[in-house]
Short mmCIF file of C-alpha atoms in Angstrom, two decimals:
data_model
loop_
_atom_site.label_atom_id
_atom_site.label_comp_id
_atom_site.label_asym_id
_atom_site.label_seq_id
_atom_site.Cartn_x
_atom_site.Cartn_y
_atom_site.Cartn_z
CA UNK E 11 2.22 -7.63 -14.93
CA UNK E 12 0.75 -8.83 -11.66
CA UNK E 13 2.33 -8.95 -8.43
CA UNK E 14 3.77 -12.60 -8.84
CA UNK E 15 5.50 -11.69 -11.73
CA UNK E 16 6.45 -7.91 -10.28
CA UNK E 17 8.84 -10.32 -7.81
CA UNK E 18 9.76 -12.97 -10.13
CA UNK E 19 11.32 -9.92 -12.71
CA UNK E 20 14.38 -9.64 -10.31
CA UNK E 21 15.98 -12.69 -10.00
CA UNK E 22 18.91 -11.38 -8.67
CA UNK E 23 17.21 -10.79 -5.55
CA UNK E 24 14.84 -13.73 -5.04
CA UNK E 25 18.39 -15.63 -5.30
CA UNK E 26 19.68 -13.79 -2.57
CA UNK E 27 16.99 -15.01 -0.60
CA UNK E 28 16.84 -18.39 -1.23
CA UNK E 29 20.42 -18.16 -0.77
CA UNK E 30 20.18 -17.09 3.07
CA UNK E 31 20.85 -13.51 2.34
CA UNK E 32 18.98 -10.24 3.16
CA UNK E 33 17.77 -8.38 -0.52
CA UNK E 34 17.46 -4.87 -0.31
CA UNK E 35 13.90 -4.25 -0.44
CA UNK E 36 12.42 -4.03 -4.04
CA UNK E 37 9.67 -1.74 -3.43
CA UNK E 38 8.71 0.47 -0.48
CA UNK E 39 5.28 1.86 0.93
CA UNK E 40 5.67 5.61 2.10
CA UNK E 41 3.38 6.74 4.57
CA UNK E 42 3.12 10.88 4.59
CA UNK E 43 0.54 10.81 6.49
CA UNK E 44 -0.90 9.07 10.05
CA UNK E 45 -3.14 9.20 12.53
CA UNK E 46 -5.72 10.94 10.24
CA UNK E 47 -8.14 10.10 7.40
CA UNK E 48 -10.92 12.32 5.35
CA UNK E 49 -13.05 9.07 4.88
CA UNK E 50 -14.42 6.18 7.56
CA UNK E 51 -14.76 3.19 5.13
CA UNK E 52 -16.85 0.59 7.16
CA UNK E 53 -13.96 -1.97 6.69
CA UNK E 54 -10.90 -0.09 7.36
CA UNK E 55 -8.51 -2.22 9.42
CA UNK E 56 -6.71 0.94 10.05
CA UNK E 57 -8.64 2.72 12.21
CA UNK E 58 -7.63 1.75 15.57
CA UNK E 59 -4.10 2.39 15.10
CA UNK E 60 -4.81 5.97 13.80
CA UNK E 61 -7.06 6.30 16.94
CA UNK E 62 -4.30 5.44 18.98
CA UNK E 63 -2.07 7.78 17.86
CA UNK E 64 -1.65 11.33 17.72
CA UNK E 65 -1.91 13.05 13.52
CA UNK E 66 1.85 13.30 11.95
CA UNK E 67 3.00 14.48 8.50
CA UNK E 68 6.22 13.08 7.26
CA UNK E 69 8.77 16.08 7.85
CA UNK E 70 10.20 18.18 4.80
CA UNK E 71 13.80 16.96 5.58
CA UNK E 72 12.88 13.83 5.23
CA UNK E 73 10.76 13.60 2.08
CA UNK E 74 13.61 15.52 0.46
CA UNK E 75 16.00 12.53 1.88
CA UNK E 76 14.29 10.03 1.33
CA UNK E 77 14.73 9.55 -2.39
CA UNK E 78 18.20 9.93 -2.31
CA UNK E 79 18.57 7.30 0.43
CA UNK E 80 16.70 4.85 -1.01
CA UNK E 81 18.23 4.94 -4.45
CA UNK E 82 21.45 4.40 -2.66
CA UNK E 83 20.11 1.51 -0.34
CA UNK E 84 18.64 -0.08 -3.70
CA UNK E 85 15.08 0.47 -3.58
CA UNK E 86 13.80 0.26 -7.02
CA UNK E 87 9.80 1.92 -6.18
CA UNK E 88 7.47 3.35 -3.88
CA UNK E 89 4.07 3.07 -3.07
CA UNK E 90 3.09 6.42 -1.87
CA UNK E 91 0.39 5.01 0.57
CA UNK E 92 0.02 4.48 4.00
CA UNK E 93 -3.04 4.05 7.17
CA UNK E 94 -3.78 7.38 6.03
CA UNK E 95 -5.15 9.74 3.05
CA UNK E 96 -1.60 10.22 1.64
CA UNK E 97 -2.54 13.70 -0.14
CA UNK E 98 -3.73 15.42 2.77
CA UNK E 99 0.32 16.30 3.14
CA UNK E 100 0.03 20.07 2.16
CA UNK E 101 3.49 19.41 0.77
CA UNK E 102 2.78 16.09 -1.17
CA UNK E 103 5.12 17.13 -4.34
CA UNK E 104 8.32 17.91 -2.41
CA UNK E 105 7.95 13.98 -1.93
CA UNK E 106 7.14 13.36 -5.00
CA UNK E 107 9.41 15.50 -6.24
CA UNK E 108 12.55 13.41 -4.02
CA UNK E 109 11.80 10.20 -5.53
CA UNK E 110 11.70 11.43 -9.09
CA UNK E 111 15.01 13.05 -9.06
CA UNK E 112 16.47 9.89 -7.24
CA UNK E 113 15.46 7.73 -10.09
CA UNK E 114 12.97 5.80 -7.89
CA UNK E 115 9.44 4.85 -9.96
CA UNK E 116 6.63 5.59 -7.88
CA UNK E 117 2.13 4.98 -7.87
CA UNK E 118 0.35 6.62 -5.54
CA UNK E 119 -2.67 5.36 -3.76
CA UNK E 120 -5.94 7.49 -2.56
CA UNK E 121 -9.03 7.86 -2.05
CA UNK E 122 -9.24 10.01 -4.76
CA UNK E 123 -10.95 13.33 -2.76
CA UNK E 124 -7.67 15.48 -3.38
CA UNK E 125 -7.09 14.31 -7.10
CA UNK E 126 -7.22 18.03 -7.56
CA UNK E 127 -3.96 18.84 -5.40
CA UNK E 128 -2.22 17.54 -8.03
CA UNK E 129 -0.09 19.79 -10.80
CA UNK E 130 0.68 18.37 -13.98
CA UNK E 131 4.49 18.12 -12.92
CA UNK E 132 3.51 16.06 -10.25
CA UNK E 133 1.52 13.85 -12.28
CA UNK E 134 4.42 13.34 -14.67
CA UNK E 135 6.59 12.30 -11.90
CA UNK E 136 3.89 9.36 -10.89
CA UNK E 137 3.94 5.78 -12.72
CA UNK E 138 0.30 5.00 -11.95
CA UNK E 139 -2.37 6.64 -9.03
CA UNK E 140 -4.82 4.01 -8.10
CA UNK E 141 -8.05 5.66 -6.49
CA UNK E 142 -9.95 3.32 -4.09
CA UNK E 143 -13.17 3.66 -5.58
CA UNK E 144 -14.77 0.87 -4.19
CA UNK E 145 -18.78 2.07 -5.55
CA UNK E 146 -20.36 2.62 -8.58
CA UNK E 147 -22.67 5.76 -7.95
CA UNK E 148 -22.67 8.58 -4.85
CA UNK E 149 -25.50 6.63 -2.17
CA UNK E 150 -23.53 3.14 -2.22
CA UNK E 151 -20.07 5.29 -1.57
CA UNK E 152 -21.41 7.56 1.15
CA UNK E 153 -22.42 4.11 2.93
CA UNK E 154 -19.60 2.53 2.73
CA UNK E 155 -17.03 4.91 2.73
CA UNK E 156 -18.69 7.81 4.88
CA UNK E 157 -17.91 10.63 2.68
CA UNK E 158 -19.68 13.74 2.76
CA UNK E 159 -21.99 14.95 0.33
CA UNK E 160 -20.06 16.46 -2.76
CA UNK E 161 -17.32 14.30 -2.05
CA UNK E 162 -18.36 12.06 -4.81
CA UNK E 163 -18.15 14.51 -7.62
CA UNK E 164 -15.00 15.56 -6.64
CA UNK E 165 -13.24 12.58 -7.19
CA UNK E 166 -15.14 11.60 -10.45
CA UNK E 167 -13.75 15.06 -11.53
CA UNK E 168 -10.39 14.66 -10.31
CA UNK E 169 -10.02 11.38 -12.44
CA UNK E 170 -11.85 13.00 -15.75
CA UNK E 171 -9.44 16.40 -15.05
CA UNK E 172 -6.12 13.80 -14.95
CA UNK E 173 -7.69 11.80 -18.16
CA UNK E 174 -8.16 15.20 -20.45
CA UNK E 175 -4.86 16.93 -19.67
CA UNK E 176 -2.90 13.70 -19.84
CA UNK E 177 -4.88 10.78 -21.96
CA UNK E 178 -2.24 8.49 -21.66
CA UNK E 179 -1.66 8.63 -17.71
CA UNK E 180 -2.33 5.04 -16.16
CA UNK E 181 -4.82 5.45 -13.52
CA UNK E 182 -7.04 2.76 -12.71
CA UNK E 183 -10.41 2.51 -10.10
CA UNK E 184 -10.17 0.15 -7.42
CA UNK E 185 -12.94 -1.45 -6.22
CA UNK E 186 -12.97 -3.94 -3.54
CA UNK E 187 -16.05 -6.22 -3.24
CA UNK E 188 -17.26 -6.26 0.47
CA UNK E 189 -20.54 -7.37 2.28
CA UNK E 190 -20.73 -7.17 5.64
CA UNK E 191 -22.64 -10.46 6.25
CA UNK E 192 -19.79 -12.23 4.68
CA UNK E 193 -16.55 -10.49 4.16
CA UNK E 194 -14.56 -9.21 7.06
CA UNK E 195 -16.70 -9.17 9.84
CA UNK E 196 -14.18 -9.35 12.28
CA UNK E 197 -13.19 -5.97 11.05
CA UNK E 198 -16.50 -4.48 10.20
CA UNK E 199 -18.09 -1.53 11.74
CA UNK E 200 -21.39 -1.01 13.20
CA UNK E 201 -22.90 -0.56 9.24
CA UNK E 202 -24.07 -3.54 7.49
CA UNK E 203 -23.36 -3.01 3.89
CA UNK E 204 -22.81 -4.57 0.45
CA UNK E 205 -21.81 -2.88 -2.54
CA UNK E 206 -22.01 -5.93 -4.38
CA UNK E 207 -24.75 -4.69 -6.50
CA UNK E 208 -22.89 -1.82 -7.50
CA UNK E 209 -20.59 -3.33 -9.53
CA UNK E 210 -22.29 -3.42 -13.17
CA UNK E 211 -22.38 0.60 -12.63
CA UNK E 212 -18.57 1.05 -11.51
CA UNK E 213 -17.42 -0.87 -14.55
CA UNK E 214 -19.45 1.72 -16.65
CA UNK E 215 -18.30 4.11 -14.81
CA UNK E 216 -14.32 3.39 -15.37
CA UNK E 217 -15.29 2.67 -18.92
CA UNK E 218 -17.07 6.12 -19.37
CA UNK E 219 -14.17 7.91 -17.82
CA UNK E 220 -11.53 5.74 -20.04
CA UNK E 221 -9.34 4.39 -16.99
CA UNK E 222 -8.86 0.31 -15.99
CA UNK E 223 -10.16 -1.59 -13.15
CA UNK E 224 -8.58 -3.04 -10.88
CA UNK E 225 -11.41 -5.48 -8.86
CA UNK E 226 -10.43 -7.88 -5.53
CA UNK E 227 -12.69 -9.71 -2.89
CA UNK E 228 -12.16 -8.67 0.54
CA UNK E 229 -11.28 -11.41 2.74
CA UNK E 230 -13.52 -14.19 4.26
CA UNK E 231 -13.40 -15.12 8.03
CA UNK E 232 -11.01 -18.76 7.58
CA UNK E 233 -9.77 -17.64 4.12
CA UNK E 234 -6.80 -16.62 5.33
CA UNK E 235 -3.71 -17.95 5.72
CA UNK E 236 -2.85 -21.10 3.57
CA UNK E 237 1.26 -20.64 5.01
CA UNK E 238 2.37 -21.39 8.02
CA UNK E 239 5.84 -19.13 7.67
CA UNK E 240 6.26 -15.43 6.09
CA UNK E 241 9.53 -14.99 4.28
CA UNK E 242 8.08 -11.94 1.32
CA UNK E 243 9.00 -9.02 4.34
CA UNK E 244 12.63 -8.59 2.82
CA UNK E 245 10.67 -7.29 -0.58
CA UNK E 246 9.54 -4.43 1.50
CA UNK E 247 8.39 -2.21 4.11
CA UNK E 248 6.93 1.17 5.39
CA UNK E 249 8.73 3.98 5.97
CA UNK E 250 6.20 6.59 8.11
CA UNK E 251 5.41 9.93 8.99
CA UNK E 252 6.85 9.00 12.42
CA UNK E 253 10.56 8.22 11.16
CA UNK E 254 9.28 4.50 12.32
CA UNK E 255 10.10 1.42 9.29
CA UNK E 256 7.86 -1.54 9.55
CA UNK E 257 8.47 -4.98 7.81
CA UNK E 258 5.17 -5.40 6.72
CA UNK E 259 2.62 -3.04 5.13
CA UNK E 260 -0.34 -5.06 7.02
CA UNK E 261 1.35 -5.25 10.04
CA UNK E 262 2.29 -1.57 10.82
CA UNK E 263 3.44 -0.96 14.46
CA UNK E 264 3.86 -4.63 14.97
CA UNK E 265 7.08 -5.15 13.32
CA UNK E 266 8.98 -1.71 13.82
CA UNK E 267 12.65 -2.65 12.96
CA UNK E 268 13.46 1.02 13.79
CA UNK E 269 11.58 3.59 15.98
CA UNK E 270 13.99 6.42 13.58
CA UNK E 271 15.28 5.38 10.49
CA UNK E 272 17.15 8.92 10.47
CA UNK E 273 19.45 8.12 12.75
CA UNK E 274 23.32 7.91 12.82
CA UNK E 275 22.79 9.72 9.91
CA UNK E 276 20.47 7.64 7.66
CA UNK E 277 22.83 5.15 8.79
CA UNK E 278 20.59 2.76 11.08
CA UNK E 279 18.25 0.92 8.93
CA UNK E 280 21.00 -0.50 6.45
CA UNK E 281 22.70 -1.66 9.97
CA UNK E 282 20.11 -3.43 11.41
CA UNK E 283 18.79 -4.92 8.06
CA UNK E 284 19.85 -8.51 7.80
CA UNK E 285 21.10 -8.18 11.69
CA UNK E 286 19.78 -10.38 14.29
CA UNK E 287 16.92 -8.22 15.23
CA UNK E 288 15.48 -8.11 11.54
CA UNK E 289 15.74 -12.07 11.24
CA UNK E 290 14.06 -12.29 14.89
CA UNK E 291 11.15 -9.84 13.78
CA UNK E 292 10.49 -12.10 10.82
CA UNK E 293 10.47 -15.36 12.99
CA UNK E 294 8.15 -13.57 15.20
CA UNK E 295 5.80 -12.83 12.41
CA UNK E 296 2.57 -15.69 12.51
CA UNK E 297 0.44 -15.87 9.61
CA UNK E 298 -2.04 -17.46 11.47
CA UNK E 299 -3.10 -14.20 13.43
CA UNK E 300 -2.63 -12.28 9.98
CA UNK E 301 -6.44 -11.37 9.25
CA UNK E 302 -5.05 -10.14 5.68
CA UNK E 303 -2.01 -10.06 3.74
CA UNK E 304 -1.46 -7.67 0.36
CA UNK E 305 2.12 -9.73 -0.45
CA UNK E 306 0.42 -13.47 -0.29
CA UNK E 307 0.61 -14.35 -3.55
CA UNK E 308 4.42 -13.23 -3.32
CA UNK E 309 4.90 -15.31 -0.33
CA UNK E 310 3.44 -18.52 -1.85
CA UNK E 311 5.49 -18.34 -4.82
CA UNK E 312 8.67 -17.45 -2.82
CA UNK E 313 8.21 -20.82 -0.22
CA UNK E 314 7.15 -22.93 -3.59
CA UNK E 315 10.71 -22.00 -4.56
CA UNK E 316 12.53 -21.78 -1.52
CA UNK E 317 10.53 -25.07 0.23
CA UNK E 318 9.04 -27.24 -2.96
CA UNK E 319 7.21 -29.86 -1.61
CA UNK E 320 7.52 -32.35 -4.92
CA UNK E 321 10.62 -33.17 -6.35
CA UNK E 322 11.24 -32.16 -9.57
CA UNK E 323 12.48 -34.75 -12.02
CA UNK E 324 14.39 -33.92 -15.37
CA UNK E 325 13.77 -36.34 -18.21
#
């Protein structure tokens, strides 16, 4: 099921929407972890926020909230995520643990280095784990993600370790196709790379190890945006380490609704949600200075509903 149809499964909701009303967000991105990564991938978009801000890990208390509050709010998932290597929480399965009990059905995405952190309980708790591959042997990966050496084999272990103790575990390799010269270059470091050619070798790779792919094309300079308005943001949002929730996954620190979504008791983000300040941080939102967006397919197929630009005749 792709992401289109992901949205489209809960009617109930898109209706809201199109009726003027503020869903409860479908799924969520948790962030455990900011302000730190164990990789430099040459086109990380994330960097400059994390080098703006001091290292945080999300605290205890929370994680063990933060299932039960957002089964009661109505969040359906998590994305267990963030600007940061999620697993380099030492306490990763107390949040995985919170969402689990709470009912909530959760993927996790990583770079795959710490596959090993993870028990079998925790892996039982987990719908999918997506590792960001994004190479098809250990030179290309060094260069473009700026691992160390050894690095490499670890994660190819991790994912053959998860495959032999449970075969039937959905994890899939993610590679994202990126040359400098042409992809990105706005948000490109000093490295000129391509790992276009690795490609052949990462799909024999994922087929050796028995897992799916899961391939995309990084964006192009003037690819990007085809909307002129953004009204997917009420489908999510980021809750992270810093107690801050954002709108937008892609957008972190731009569109904070709340700078603590613990206070009053847990009782400040359902307040403000649908409240003038939510409706004036999504009218502040321009797609046109977006330089990517994860949820466009899900906003083009919400405005082709909520805005159609033919009529639609019944014979």
């Amino acid at each position: 099921m792709n992401t289109v149809e992901k949205l489209l499964s809960h009617p109930d909701r898109v209706a809201k929407l199109v009726n003027g009303e503020m869903p409860v967000p479908i799924m969520v991105d948790i962030d455990p972890v900011d302000g730190i990564c164990n990789l430099d991938c040459v086109w990380c978009c994330q960097k400059l926020s994390r080098d703006s801000r001091k290292p945080q890990v999300m605290e205890r208390f929370i994680m063990q909230s933060l299932g039960p509050f957002c089964a009661a709010w109505g969040v359906k998932a998590w994305r267990i995520s963030g600007d940061s290597e999620p697993l380099l929480h030492p306490n990763i399965e107390c949040l995985i643990s919170s969402g689990y009990d709470a009912g909530i059905k959760m993927g996790l995405i990583t770079n795959g280095i710490l596959l090993d952190k993870l028990s079998i309980s925790d892996l039982s708790k987990l719908s999918w784990i997506g590792v960001s591959l994004d190479a098809g042997c250990e030179e290309t990966w060094q260069l473009v993600k700026g691992g160390k050496n050894g690095d490499w084999n670890r994660i190819i272990n991790g994912v053959r370790s998860i495959k032999e103790r449970m075969p039937g575990f959905d994890i899939a390799l993610k590679y994202l196709k990126f040359d400098s010269k042409a992809n990105c270059s706005h948000l490109c470091k000093e490295r000129q790379v391509s790992n276009y050619s690795d490609l052949p070798k990462f799909q024999k790779l994922a087929s050796d190890l028995g897992v799916r792919t899961i391939i995309k094309e990084a964006y192009k300079i003037g690819d990007f945006p085809k909307f002129n308005e953004c009204v997917v943001t009420p489908f999510g949002g980021v809750f992270d380490a810093y107690r801050n929730f954002h709108l937008c996954c892609d957008r972190r620190f731009s569109t904070p609704l709340t700078d603590d979504f613990t206070r009053d008791a847990w009782g400040e983000l359902p307040r403000l949600w649908g409240g003038e300040k939510h409706h004036e941080l999504i009218s502040s939102i321009d797609p046109s200075k977006c330089s990517m967006c994860a949820k466009k397919a899900q906003n083009e197929a919400l405005l082709s509903i909520m805005k159609p630009t033919e009529d639609i005749h019944f014979v």
